[in-house]
Amino acid sequence: MHDERNEMCYPHELDEYIQWCRDEKRLDEKTIGAYAGDIKQFIDWHGDCSPVDRLTIRRYVQHLNRRFKSSSSKRKLASIKSYMRYLASETEVIDANPFDTIRIRFREPVAAPRTIHLRDLKAICRHANLLSSATPSPQNYYQIRDATIILLLLSTGIRVGELCNLNKCDLDREARILHVCGKGRRDRFAFLEHQSILRGLDTYLAALDLLLSRSDGNGGADCALFLNRFGRRISSHAVRDLIAKRACEAGVDRRITPHMFRHTFATLLLERDVDIRYIQELLGHKSIKTTERYASVSPARLRLIMRTRCPADIARW
């Protein structure tokens, strides 16, 4: 008779798993929420108490591939695999992880990271510098904030979530560094070497101090580096909105997102022959494979190669 403990009736262990991810693996809440959502989807799809075996997994992969991009399917399956590993190693719910007996390959299309066209980038930077030149005051705080965020994203390549989580104490103005807490709570430094961003930060901090002097300092304003209109820590959604707004003001008709600044930062460094491992460190990528995708998207470099390295007589073929 089949042992009932090896069957799929274990959604109750999900709460314990989530707490384990929080306490033992020290994952951030956004990642934990994604894991929980993926696992709940699988439990709802499976529906009954039959064992999860190789056939179940293959059927679920087919189900995912019909509804999601390969990158999303791969992530959802990784969430379930991690949960099964936990159940097999940390509990007595199942005897073994069924993923250990199956190998799944995904053919992921290599999507070129979306970058900002140089013409648009110059227009956005000119507009940001104009906004940043305003006299620091509570009334000018938001335009100076927006300009500082844009210039900071471009000059450091940090993620929008990392920017929103910045505290005032993370900025060391004298050392010209920014302490960044990245994915998986991996810390790194962003270096502030351009005078334009340093001047912009000085103007912004002056405007921030004036704004806080007129408020009661609630909602996280005492520590957050960037605030929203309610005096609380700014959100990723708000950053996306302000970038779209300021890009439109600069005359850019293409939708610009925060992550496009990160892609542009990496691609510009690559086009300037910066070693890809240095770019990996600056971006906070755990794996070099994540950084290598930028190596395939450098049209300026290809154009330069054709102009300077291609045999001159090729045009006469």
mmCIF file of N, CA, C and O in Angstrom, residues 110-115 263-264 266-268 270-271 291-302:
data_model
loop_
_atom_site.group_PDB
_atom_site.id
_atom_site.type_symbol
_atom_site.label_atom_id
_atom_site.label_comp_id
_atom_site.label_asym_id
_atom_site.label_seq_id
_atom_site.Cartn_x
_atom_site.Cartn_y
_atom_site.Cartn_z
ATOM 1 N N VAL A 110 17.553 34.024 -26.635
ATOM 2 C CA VAL A 110 18.404 35.062 -26.052
ATOM 3 C C VAL A 110 17.837 36.423 -26.464
ATOM 4 O O VAL A 110 18.004 36.864 -27.603
ATOM 5 N N ALA A 111 17.131 37.040 -25.546
ATOM 6 C CA ALA A 111 16.522 38.343 -25.828
ATOM 7 C C ALA A 111 17.546 39.444 -25.586
ATOM 8 O O ALA A 111 18.181 39.490 -24.536
ATOM 9 N N ALA A 112 17.707 40.290 -26.571
ATOM 10 C CA ALA A 112 18.644 41.397 -26.431
ATOM 11 C C ALA A 112 18.131 42.377 -25.384
ATOM 12 O O ALA A 112 16.984 42.817 -25.457
ATOM 13 N N PRO A 113 18.948 42.699 -24.388
ATOM 14 C CA PRO A 113 18.514 43.688 -23.392
ATOM 15 C C PRO A 113 18.162 45.017 -24.060
ATOM 16 O O PRO A 113 18.870 45.478 -24.955
ATOM 17 N N ARG A 114 17.079 45.602 -23.637
ATOM 18 C CA ARG A 114 16.631 46.865 -24.216
ATOM 19 C C ARG A 114 17.451 48.016 -23.650
ATOM 20 O O ARG A 114 17.464 48.243 -22.442
ATOM 21 N N THR A 115 18.118 48.718 -24.520
ATOM 22 C CA THR A 115 18.942 49.851 -24.100
ATOM 23 C C THR A 115 18.322 51.152 -24.600
ATOM 24 O O THR A 115 17.399 51.146 -25.416
ATOM 25 N N HIS A 263 20.735 48.256 -18.359
ATOM 26 C CA HIS A 263 21.215 47.638 -19.593
ATOM 27 C C HIS A 263 22.144 48.583 -20.355
ATOM 28 O O HIS A 263 23.172 48.158 -20.897
ATOM 29 N N THR A 264 21.776 49.848 -20.393
ATOM 30 C CA THR A 264 22.590 50.830 -21.113
ATOM 31 C C THR A 264 23.941 51.006 -20.435
ATOM 32 O O THR A 264 24.982 51.093 -21.108
ATOM 33 N N ALA A 266 25.630 48.810 -18.704
ATOM 34 C CA ALA A 266 26.471 47.644 -18.988
ATOM 35 C C ALA A 266 26.965 47.650 -20.428
ATOM 36 O O ALA A 266 28.145 47.356 -20.706
ATOM 37 N N THR A 267 26.078 47.977 -21.357
ATOM 38 C CA THR A 267 26.451 47.952 -22.766
ATOM 39 C C THR A 267 27.485 49.029 -23.086
ATOM 40 O O THR A 267 28.435 48.780 -23.846
ATOM 41 N N LEU A 268 27.347 50.210 -22.505
ATOM 42 C CA LEU A 268 28.316 51.275 -22.741
ATOM 43 C C LEU A 268 29.693 50.893 -22.199
ATOM 44 O O LEU A 268 30.722 51.196 -22.823
ATOM 45 N N LEU A 270 30.830 47.834 -21.931
ATOM 46 C CA LEU A 270 31.347 46.805 -22.834
ATOM 47 C C LEU A 270 31.903 47.425 -24.106
ATOM 48 O O LEU A 270 32.957 47.017 -24.603
ATOM 49 N N GLU A 271 31.210 48.426 -24.627
ATOM 50 C CA GLU A 271 31.668 49.088 -25.850
ATOM 51 C C GLU A 271 32.963 49.858 -25.632
ATOM 52 O O GLU A 271 33.666 50.179 -26.591
ATOM 53 N N THR A 291 25.887 38.179 -17.054
ATOM 54 C CA THR A 291 26.541 39.350 -17.630
ATOM 55 C C THR A 291 26.873 39.137 -19.100
ATOM 56 O O THR A 291 26.873 40.093 -19.878
ATOM 57 N N GLU A 292 27.131 37.902 -19.484
ATOM 58 C CA GLU A 292 27.576 37.611 -20.848
ATOM 59 C C GLU A 292 26.538 37.947 -21.902
ATOM 60 O O GLU A 292 26.879 38.117 -23.068
ATOM 61 N N ARG A 293 25.273 38.068 -21.492
ATOM 62 C CA ARG A 293 24.258 38.393 -22.504
ATOM 63 C C ARG A 293 24.486 39.767 -23.109
ATOM 64 O O ARG A 293 24.033 40.052 -24.216
ATOM 65 N N TYR A 294 25.216 40.640 -22.399
ATOM 66 C CA TYR A 294 25.500 41.954 -22.949
ATOM 67 C C TYR A 294 26.558 41.892 -24.046
ATOM 68 O O TYR A 294 26.673 42.796 -24.856
ATOM 69 N N ALA A 295 27.318 40.796 -24.062
ATOM 70 C CA ALA A 295 28.373 40.670 -25.060
ATOM 71 C C ALA A 295 27.819 40.532 -26.470
ATOM 72 O O ALA A 295 28.526 40.765 -27.447
ATOM 73 N N SER A 296 26.557 40.156 -26.586
ATOM 74 C CA SER A 296 25.963 39.942 -27.907
ATOM 75 C C SER A 296 25.184 41.151 -28.400
ATOM 76 O O SER A 296 24.594 41.112 -29.465
ATOM 77 N N VAL A 297 25.178 42.230 -27.627
ATOM 78 C CA VAL A 297 24.377 43.397 -28.018
ATOM 79 C C VAL A 297 25.218 44.655 -27.973
ATOM 80 O O VAL A 297 25.046 45.509 -27.126
ATOM 81 N N SER A 298 26.153 44.753 -28.892
ATOM 82 C CA SER A 298 26.973 45.944 -28.958
ATOM 83 C C SER A 298 27.149 46.357 -30.414
ATOM 84 O O SER A 298 28.196 46.156 -31.015
ATOM 85 N N PRO A 299 26.116 46.916 -31.028
ATOM 86 C CA PRO A 299 26.209 47.290 -32.438
ATOM 87 C C PRO A 299 27.302 48.304 -32.722
ATOM 88 O O PRO A 299 27.908 48.285 -33.797
ATOM 89 N N ALA A 300 27.588 49.183 -31.747
ATOM 90 C CA ALA A 300 28.646 50.169 -31.962
ATOM 91 C C ALA A 300 29.998 49.475 -32.120
ATOM 92 O O ALA A 300 30.825 49.870 -32.946
ATOM 93 N N ARG A 301 30.203 48.427 -31.311
ATOM 94 C CA ARG A 301 31.460 47.686 -31.419
ATOM 95 C C ARG A 301 31.540 46.979 -32.772
ATOM 96 O O ARG A 301 32.596 46.970 -33.428
ATOM 97 N N LEU A 302 30.448 46.367 -33.214
ATOM 98 C CA LEU A 302 30.440 45.687 -34.508
ATOM 99 C C LEU A 302 30.723 46.670 -35.642
ATOM 100 O O LEU A 302 31.457 46.365 -36.586
#
